[in-house]
């Protein structure tokens, strides 16, 4: 009897993020009844946001070579064995909501944003890579490249709070490192410079913003809270809290704010004090 009483007094755990997503899902069904089956399968049939994201990603990655059910089982194994991945997923979701002006609902990245979905696929494949399931991880890299047009090696190390906007053409190499709270636009490459082996890819600090089409090549360091202008080719280390632009990229000024990745300001101020587009 005492045990039953204690259980009845156990507080209910409330997840405001998941509650918001479920509310969005119900509103979506009200607005578009034809979406009901899709929304129920991808959202309302689940109990946690990370489970819904694992389900959605597995459905997108589905192929006759590797059906969604097998991929989903691997993803759920990762969630069971490494609960910390759920915090990374939620931080990425929060970063997308905060920084992407096109994102007004928590449900949108989960269902529709391929940059967010690609990063979450990487997170699952990275954990599989670390536990020795490298062939499965490589398959997911290959399949994600086909589905999302994003190629992230599962051995790369990527922090939390990552926002990838548009995503098409993003490449992140095997020995790349990306810090926390980084924003990356489409067609960015974190690549090598040739056929050398070993540690050959960039190391990106925390709070960095990388503009569309930027190429960062070689085992170089990008300092915390730096800005990489769109279309730049970066071949040398970049100091913290600076902006670089050009081909090859050169320092053109300070970063412009304390947290470029959060601010998402892609304007450069010239010597006259006037702003110009990157």
mmCIF file of C-alpha atoms in Angstrom:
data_model
loop_
_atom_site.group_PDB
_atom_site.id
_atom_site.type_symbol
_atom_site.label_atom_id
_atom_site.label_comp_id
_atom_site.label_asym_id
_atom_site.label_seq_id
_atom_site.Cartn_x
_atom_site.Cartn_y
_atom_site.Cartn_z
ATOM 1 C CA UNK A 1 0.000 0.000 0.000
ATOM 2 C CA UNK A 2 2.817 2.405 0.924
ATOM 3 C CA UNK A 3 4.562 1.710 -2.382
ATOM 4 C CA UNK A 4 1.354 2.416 -4.308
ATOM 5 C CA UNK A 5 0.922 5.697 -2.467
ATOM 6 C CA UNK A 6 4.487 6.744 -3.227
ATOM 7 C CA UNK A 7 4.043 5.913 -6.894
ATOM 8 C CA UNK A 8 0.856 7.924 -7.084
ATOM 9 C CA UNK A 9 2.693 10.936 -5.667
ATOM 10 C CA UNK A 10 5.516 10.709 -8.217
ATOM 11 C CA UNK A 11 5.551 13.969 -10.204
ATOM 12 C CA UNK A 12 4.668 13.864 -13.876
ATOM 13 C CA UNK A 13 7.582 14.751 -16.141
ATOM 14 C CA UNK A 14 6.579 17.505 -18.541
ATOM 15 C CA UNK A 15 8.575 18.065 -21.713
ATOM 16 C CA UNK A 16 7.671 21.485 -23.138
ATOM 17 C CA UNK A 17 9.557 20.832 -26.408
ATOM 18 C CA UNK A 18 7.683 17.620 -27.107
ATOM 19 C CA UNK A 19 4.398 19.173 -25.991
ATOM 20 C CA UNK A 20 4.944 22.021 -28.460
ATOM 21 C CA UNK A 21 5.698 19.593 -31.306
ATOM 22 C CA UNK A 22 2.582 17.548 -30.553
ATOM 23 C CA UNK A 23 0.514 20.729 -30.462
ATOM 24 C CA UNK A 24 1.946 21.702 -33.853
ATOM 25 C CA UNK A 25 1.087 18.230 -35.148
ATOM 26 C CA UNK A 26 -2.528 18.488 -34.047
ATOM 27 C CA UNK A 27 -2.844 21.917 -35.648
ATOM 28 C CA UNK A 28 -1.299 20.590 -38.845
ATOM 29 C CA UNK A 29 -3.904 17.831 -39.032
ATOM 30 C CA UNK A 30 -6.673 20.366 -38.457
ATOM 31 C CA UNK A 31 -5.333 22.552 -41.263
ATOM 32 C CA UNK A 32 -4.543 19.697 -43.657
ATOM 33 C CA UNK A 33 -6.617 16.581 -42.857
ATOM 34 C CA UNK A 34 -4.854 14.704 -45.672
ATOM 35 C CA UNK A 35 -1.664 14.943 -43.571
ATOM 36 C CA UNK A 36 -3.212 13.012 -40.662
ATOM 37 C CA UNK A 37 -1.622 9.642 -41.395
ATOM 38 C CA UNK A 38 1.762 11.253 -42.049
ATOM 39 C CA UNK A 39 1.641 13.295 -38.838
ATOM 40 C CA UNK A 40 0.436 10.426 -36.681
ATOM 41 C CA UNK A 41 3.136 8.075 -37.975
ATOM 42 C CA UNK A 42 5.986 10.570 -37.637
ATOM 43 C CA UNK A 43 4.975 12.419 -34.472
ATOM 44 C CA UNK A 44 1.942 11.385 -32.459
ATOM 45 C CA UNK A 45 2.783 7.679 -32.376
ATOM 46 C CA UNK A 46 5.906 8.489 -30.347
ATOM 47 C CA UNK A 47 6.582 9.480 -26.750
ATOM 48 C CA UNK A 48 9.729 11.596 -27.072
ATOM 49 C CA UNK A 49 11.124 14.038 -29.589
ATOM 50 C CA UNK A 50 14.276 12.001 -30.158
ATOM 51 C CA UNK A 51 12.189 8.915 -30.985
ATOM 52 C CA UNK A 52 10.157 10.890 -33.516
ATOM 53 C CA UNK A 53 13.332 12.224 -35.118
ATOM 54 C CA UNK A 54 14.851 8.735 -35.300
ATOM 55 C CA UNK A 55 11.654 7.454 -36.922
ATOM 56 C CA UNK A 56 11.458 10.298 -39.426
ATOM 57 C CA UNK A 57 15.109 9.970 -40.432
ATOM 58 C CA UNK A 58 14.826 6.216 -40.868
ATOM 59 C CA UNK A 59 11.791 6.631 -43.113
ATOM 60 C CA UNK A 60 13.632 9.152 -45.274
ATOM 61 C CA UNK A 61 16.664 6.857 -45.508
ATOM 62 C CA UNK A 62 14.566 3.810 -46.382
ATOM 63 C CA UNK A 63 15.822 1.786 -49.347
ATOM 64 C CA UNK A 64 15.379 -1.757 -50.593
ATOM 65 C CA UNK A 65 19.027 -2.420 -49.672
ATOM 66 C CA UNK A 66 18.399 -1.365 -46.074
ATOM 67 C CA UNK A 67 14.745 -0.985 -45.065
ATOM 68 C CA UNK A 68 13.633 1.716 -42.638
ATOM 69 C CA UNK A 69 12.836 -0.858 -39.948
ATOM 70 C CA UNK A 70 16.466 -2.023 -39.758
ATOM 71 C CA UNK A 71 17.794 1.555 -39.689
ATOM 72 C CA UNK A 72 15.256 2.489 -37.035
ATOM 73 C CA UNK A 73 16.290 -0.442 -34.857
ATOM 74 C CA UNK A 74 19.917 0.739 -35.007
ATOM 75 C CA UNK A 75 18.872 4.310 -34.152
ATOM 76 C CA UNK A 76 16.800 3.161 -31.194
ATOM 77 C CA UNK A 77 19.761 1.070 -29.996
ATOM 78 C CA UNK A 78 21.843 4.255 -30.025
ATOM 79 C CA UNK A 79 19.199 6.145 -28.042
ATOM 80 C CA UNK A 80 19.070 3.331 -25.487
ATOM 81 C CA UNK A 81 22.838 2.977 -25.093
ATOM 82 C CA UNK A 82 23.768 6.658 -25.274
ATOM 83 C CA UNK A 83 21.050 8.842 -23.700
ATOM 84 C CA UNK A 84 23.273 11.941 -24.044
ATOM 85 C CA UNK A 85 22.513 12.054 -27.767
ATOM 86 C CA UNK A 86 18.999 13.228 -26.876
ATOM 87 C CA UNK A 87 20.441 16.419 -25.365
ATOM 88 C CA UNK A 88 22.449 17.077 -28.542
ATOM 89 C CA UNK A 89 19.351 16.564 -30.699
ATOM 90 C CA UNK A 90 17.333 18.995 -28.600
ATOM 91 C CA UNK A 91 20.094 21.590 -28.615
ATOM 92 C CA UNK A 92 20.284 21.384 -32.414
ATOM 93 C CA UNK A 93 16.516 21.829 -32.568
ATOM 94 C CA UNK A 94 16.689 24.874 -30.299
ATOM 95 C CA UNK A 95 19.499 26.344 -32.426
ATOM 96 C CA UNK A 96 17.416 25.954 -35.591
ATOM 97 C CA UNK A 97 14.409 27.594 -33.978
ATOM 98 C CA UNK A 98 16.541 30.473 -32.714
ATOM 99 C CA UNK A 99 18.642 31.182 -35.811
ATOM 100 C CA UNK A 100 16.617 30.224 -38.880
ATOM 101 C CA UNK A 101 14.136 33.012 -39.691
ATOM 102 C CA UNK A 102 12.110 30.561 -41.794
ATOM 103 C CA UNK A 103 11.536 28.299 -38.778
ATOM 104 C CA UNK A 104 8.522 29.329 -36.701
ATOM 105 C CA UNK A 105 7.430 25.954 -35.312
ATOM 106 C CA UNK A 106 9.290 23.214 -33.487
ATOM 107 C CA UNK A 107 7.752 20.579 -35.752
ATOM 108 C CA UNK A 108 9.194 21.973 -38.993
ATOM 109 C CA UNK A 109 12.846 20.836 -38.570
ATOM 110 C CA UNK A 110 11.657 17.415 -37.427
ATOM 111 C CA UNK A 111 9.506 16.832 -40.512
ATOM 112 C CA UNK A 112 10.838 19.077 -43.254
ATOM 113 C CA UNK A 113 14.336 20.568 -42.778
ATOM 114 C CA UNK A 114 16.940 18.356 -44.429
ATOM 115 C CA UNK A 115 19.848 20.189 -42.788
ATOM 116 C CA UNK A 116 18.518 19.288 -39.360
ATOM 117 C CA UNK A 117 17.680 15.745 -40.474
ATOM 118 C CA UNK A 118 21.136 15.277 -41.973
ATOM 119 C CA UNK A 119 22.871 16.367 -38.767
ATOM 120 C CA UNK A 120 20.751 13.959 -36.728
ATOM 121 C CA UNK A 121 21.561 11.129 -39.142
ATOM 122 C CA UNK A 122 25.243 11.984 -38.654
ATOM 123 C CA UNK A 123 24.769 11.833 -34.859
ATOM 124 C CA UNK A 124 23.391 8.299 -35.055
ATOM 125 C CA UNK A 125 26.033 7.158 -37.554
ATOM 126 C CA UNK A 126 28.808 8.681 -35.410
ATOM 127 C CA UNK A 127 27.723 6.651 -32.398
ATOM 128 C CA UNK A 128 27.575 3.509 -34.533
ATOM 129 C CA UNK A 129 31.084 4.302 -35.815
ATOM 130 C CA UNK A 130 32.410 4.669 -32.263
ATOM 131 C CA UNK A 131 30.987 1.294 -31.222
ATOM 132 C CA UNK A 132 32.637 -0.492 -34.149
ATOM 133 C CA UNK A 133 29.653 -0.705 -36.502
ATOM 134 C CA UNK A 134 31.632 1.123 -39.170
ATOM 135 C CA UNK A 135 30.059 -0.525 -42.200
ATOM 136 C CA UNK A 136 26.586 0.474 -41.033
ATOM 137 C CA UNK A 137 27.864 4.003 -40.351
ATOM 138 C CA UNK A 138 29.395 4.224 -43.843
ATOM 139 C CA UNK A 139 26.160 3.027 -45.385
ATOM 140 C CA UNK A 140 24.254 5.760 -43.559
ATOM 141 C CA UNK A 141 26.795 8.342 -44.765
ATOM 142 C CA UNK A 142 26.305 7.193 -48.344
ATOM 143 C CA UNK A 143 22.523 7.034 -48.100
ATOM 144 C CA UNK A 144 22.292 10.434 -46.380
ATOM 145 C CA UNK A 145 24.372 11.928 -49.164
ATOM 146 C CA UNK A 146 21.843 10.605 -51.684
ATOM 147 C CA UNK A 147 18.781 11.718 -49.730
ATOM 148 C CA UNK A 148 19.877 15.037 -48.203
ATOM 149 C CA UNK A 149 22.748 16.050 -50.543
ATOM 150 C CA UNK A 150 24.885 16.327 -47.394
ATOM 151 C CA UNK A 151 28.058 14.241 -46.973
ATOM 152 C CA UNK A 152 29.354 14.024 -43.392
ATOM 153 C CA UNK A 153 31.899 11.354 -42.537
ATOM 154 C CA UNK A 154 30.742 9.460 -39.422
ATOM 155 C CA UNK A 155 34.202 9.776 -37.835
ATOM 156 C CA UNK A 156 34.017 13.589 -37.818
ATOM 157 C CA UNK A 157 33.428 15.125 -34.384
ATOM 158 C CA UNK A 158 30.640 17.702 -34.270
ATOM 159 C CA UNK A 159 29.482 19.556 -31.176
ATOM 160 C CA UNK A 160 25.980 20.506 -30.107
ATOM 161 C CA UNK A 161 23.797 23.451 -31.049
ATOM 162 C CA UNK A 162 24.527 23.063 -34.780
ATOM 163 C CA UNK A 163 22.332 24.841 -37.322
ATOM 164 C CA UNK A 164 22.666 23.876 -40.990
ATOM 165 C CA UNK A 165 20.595 26.154 -43.218
ATOM 166 C CA UNK A 166 19.453 24.821 -46.628
ATOM 167 C CA UNK A 167 22.226 22.215 -46.406
ATOM 168 C CA UNK A 168 22.593 21.225 -50.081
ATOM 169 C CA UNK A 169 26.224 20.527 -50.934
ATOM 170 C CA UNK A 170 27.616 20.433 -47.382
ATOM 171 C CA UNK A 171 30.729 18.223 -47.058
ATOM 172 C CA UNK A 172 32.510 17.494 -43.769
ATOM 173 C CA UNK A 173 35.586 15.272 -43.900
ATOM 174 C CA UNK A 174 36.727 12.400 -41.720
ATOM 175 C CA UNK A 175 39.108 14.241 -39.369
ATOM 176 C CA UNK A 176 37.144 17.500 -39.162
ATOM 177 C CA UNK A 177 36.167 18.878 -35.777
ATOM 178 C CA UNK A 178 33.305 21.319 -35.259
ATOM 179 C CA UNK A 179 32.706 23.034 -31.923
ATOM 180 C CA UNK A 180 29.447 23.887 -30.202
ATOM 181 C CA UNK A 181 26.941 26.500 -31.415
ATOM 182 C CA UNK A 182 28.147 26.673 -35.022
ATOM 183 C CA UNK A 183 25.989 27.857 -37.935
ATOM 184 C CA UNK A 184 26.704 26.519 -41.431
ATOM 185 C CA UNK A 185 25.019 27.477 -44.674
ATOM 186 C CA UNK A 186 24.725 25.458 -47.877
ATOM 187 C CA UNK A 187 27.573 24.350 -50.152
ATOM 188 C CA UNK A 188 30.203 24.563 -47.402
ATOM 189 C CA UNK A 189 33.203 22.215 -47.552
ATOM 190 C CA UNK A 190 35.378 21.256 -44.594
ATOM 191 C CA UNK A 191 37.860 19.315 -46.685
ATOM 192 C CA UNK A 192 41.435 18.258 -47.222
ATOM 193 C CA UNK A 193 43.972 19.655 -49.662
ATOM 194 C CA UNK A 194 45.081 16.524 -51.468
ATOM 195 C CA UNK A 195 45.806 12.847 -50.966
ATOM 196 C CA UNK A 196 47.547 13.106 -47.622
ATOM 197 C CA UNK A 197 46.525 10.691 -44.870
ATOM 198 C CA UNK A 198 46.082 11.350 -41.187
ATOM 199 C CA UNK A 199 44.691 14.470 -39.584
ATOM 200 C CA UNK A 200 43.889 16.539 -42.662
ATOM 201 C CA UNK A 201 40.639 18.443 -42.128
ATOM 202 C CA UNK A 202 39.709 21.755 -40.474
ATOM 203 C CA UNK A 203 39.085 22.355 -36.789
ATOM 204 C CA UNK A 204 36.190 24.785 -36.291
ATOM 205 C CA UNK A 205 35.866 26.568 -32.954
ATOM 206 C CA UNK A 206 32.688 27.344 -31.044
ATOM 207 C CA UNK A 207 30.241 30.050 -32.102
ATOM 208 C CA UNK A 208 31.566 30.228 -35.680
ATOM 209 C CA UNK A 209 29.379 31.239 -38.622
ATOM 210 C CA UNK A 210 30.322 29.794 -42.037
ATOM 211 C CA UNK A 211 28.691 31.505 -45.014
ATOM 212 C CA UNK A 212 27.261 29.817 -48.095
ATOM 213 C CA UNK A 213 29.755 28.242 -50.458
ATOM 214 C CA UNK A 214 32.775 28.706 -48.210
ATOM 215 C CA UNK A 215 35.592 26.184 -48.602
ATOM 216 C CA UNK A 216 37.813 25.572 -45.572
ATOM 217 C CA UNK A 217 40.648 23.254 -46.562
ATOM 218 C CA UNK A 218 43.384 21.438 -44.695
ATOM 219 C CA UNK A 219 44.258 20.842 -41.072
ATOM 220 C CA UNK A 220 43.758 24.466 -40.053
ATOM 221 C CA UNK A 221 42.024 26.121 -37.111
ATOM 222 C CA UNK A 222 39.115 28.536 -37.177
ATOM 223 C CA UNK A 223 39.027 30.446 -33.903
ATOM 224 C CA UNK A 224 35.992 30.758 -31.666
ATOM 225 C CA UNK A 225 33.317 33.211 -32.813
ATOM 226 C CA UNK A 226 34.914 33.847 -36.194
ATOM 227 C CA UNK A 227 32.935 34.605 -39.370
ATOM 228 C CA UNK A 228 33.733 33.030 -42.735
ATOM 229 C CA UNK A 229 32.236 35.086 -45.553
ATOM 230 C CA UNK A 230 30.197 33.421 -48.280
ATOM 231 C CA UNK A 231 32.280 32.068 -51.145
ATOM 232 C CA UNK A 232 35.585 32.332 -49.310
ATOM 233 C CA UNK A 233 38.408 29.816 -49.714
ATOM 234 C CA UNK A 234 40.188 29.499 -46.382
ATOM 235 C CA UNK A 235 43.665 27.942 -46.444
ATOM 236 C CA UNK A 236 45.224 29.351 -43.256
ATOM 237 C CA UNK A 237 44.305 29.592 -39.583
ATOM 238 C CA UNK A 238 41.674 32.204 -38.742
ATOM 239 C CA UNK A 239 41.999 34.135 -35.452
ATOM 240 C CA UNK A 240 39.109 34.140 -33.014
ATOM 241 C CA UNK A 241 36.490 36.892 -33.296
ATOM 242 C CA UNK A 242 37.508 37.982 -36.791
ATOM 243 C CA UNK A 243 35.850 38.023 -40.208
ATOM 244 C CA UNK A 244 37.650 36.592 -43.225
ATOM 245 C CA UNK A 245 36.612 36.933 -46.853
ATOM 246 C CA UNK A 246 37.959 36.349 -50.340
ATOM 247 C CA UNK A 247 39.885 33.864 -52.442
ATOM 248 C CA UNK A 248 42.161 33.141 -50.721
ATOM 249 C CA UNK A 249 40.486 34.424 -47.568
ATOM 250 C CA UNK A 250 42.023 37.286 -45.617
ATOM 251 C CA UNK A 251 41.061 39.012 -42.392
ATOM 252 C CA UNK A 252 38.790 41.945 -43.257
ATOM 253 C CA UNK A 253 37.741 42.997 -39.775
ATOM 254 C CA UNK A 254 36.314 41.910 -36.466
ATOM 255 C CA UNK A 255 33.492 39.391 -36.187
ATOM 256 C CA UNK A 256 30.987 42.173 -35.620
ATOM 257 C CA UNK A 257 29.345 40.672 -32.540
ATOM 258 C CA UNK A 258 30.055 38.364 -29.631
ATOM 259 C CA UNK A 259 28.215 35.358 -31.111
ATOM 260 C CA UNK A 260 28.251 35.367 -34.937
ATOM 261 C CA UNK A 261 26.609 31.950 -35.171
ATOM 262 C CA UNK A 262 23.594 33.187 -33.230
ATOM 263 C CA UNK A 263 23.423 36.616 -34.820
ATOM 264 C CA UNK A 264 23.659 35.237 -38.386
ATOM 265 C CA UNK A 265 24.770 38.650 -39.666
ATOM 266 C CA UNK A 266 26.302 38.105 -43.098
ATOM 267 C CA UNK A 267 27.176 41.702 -43.875
ATOM 268 C CA UNK A 268 30.700 43.121 -43.980
ATOM 269 C CA UNK A 269 31.460 46.673 -42.974
ATOM 270 C CA UNK A 270 34.059 48.324 -45.211
ATOM 271 C CA UNK A 271 36.614 50.956 -44.204
ATOM 272 C CA UNK A 272 34.094 53.770 -44.681
ATOM 273 C CA UNK A 273 31.749 52.190 -42.168
ATOM 274 C CA UNK A 274 29.195 51.183 -44.795
ATOM 275 C CA UNK A 275 27.774 47.677 -44.924
ATOM 276 C CA UNK A 276 28.047 45.584 -48.025
ATOM 277 C CA UNK A 277 26.793 42.114 -48.805
ATOM 278 C CA UNK A 278 29.237 39.241 -48.566
#
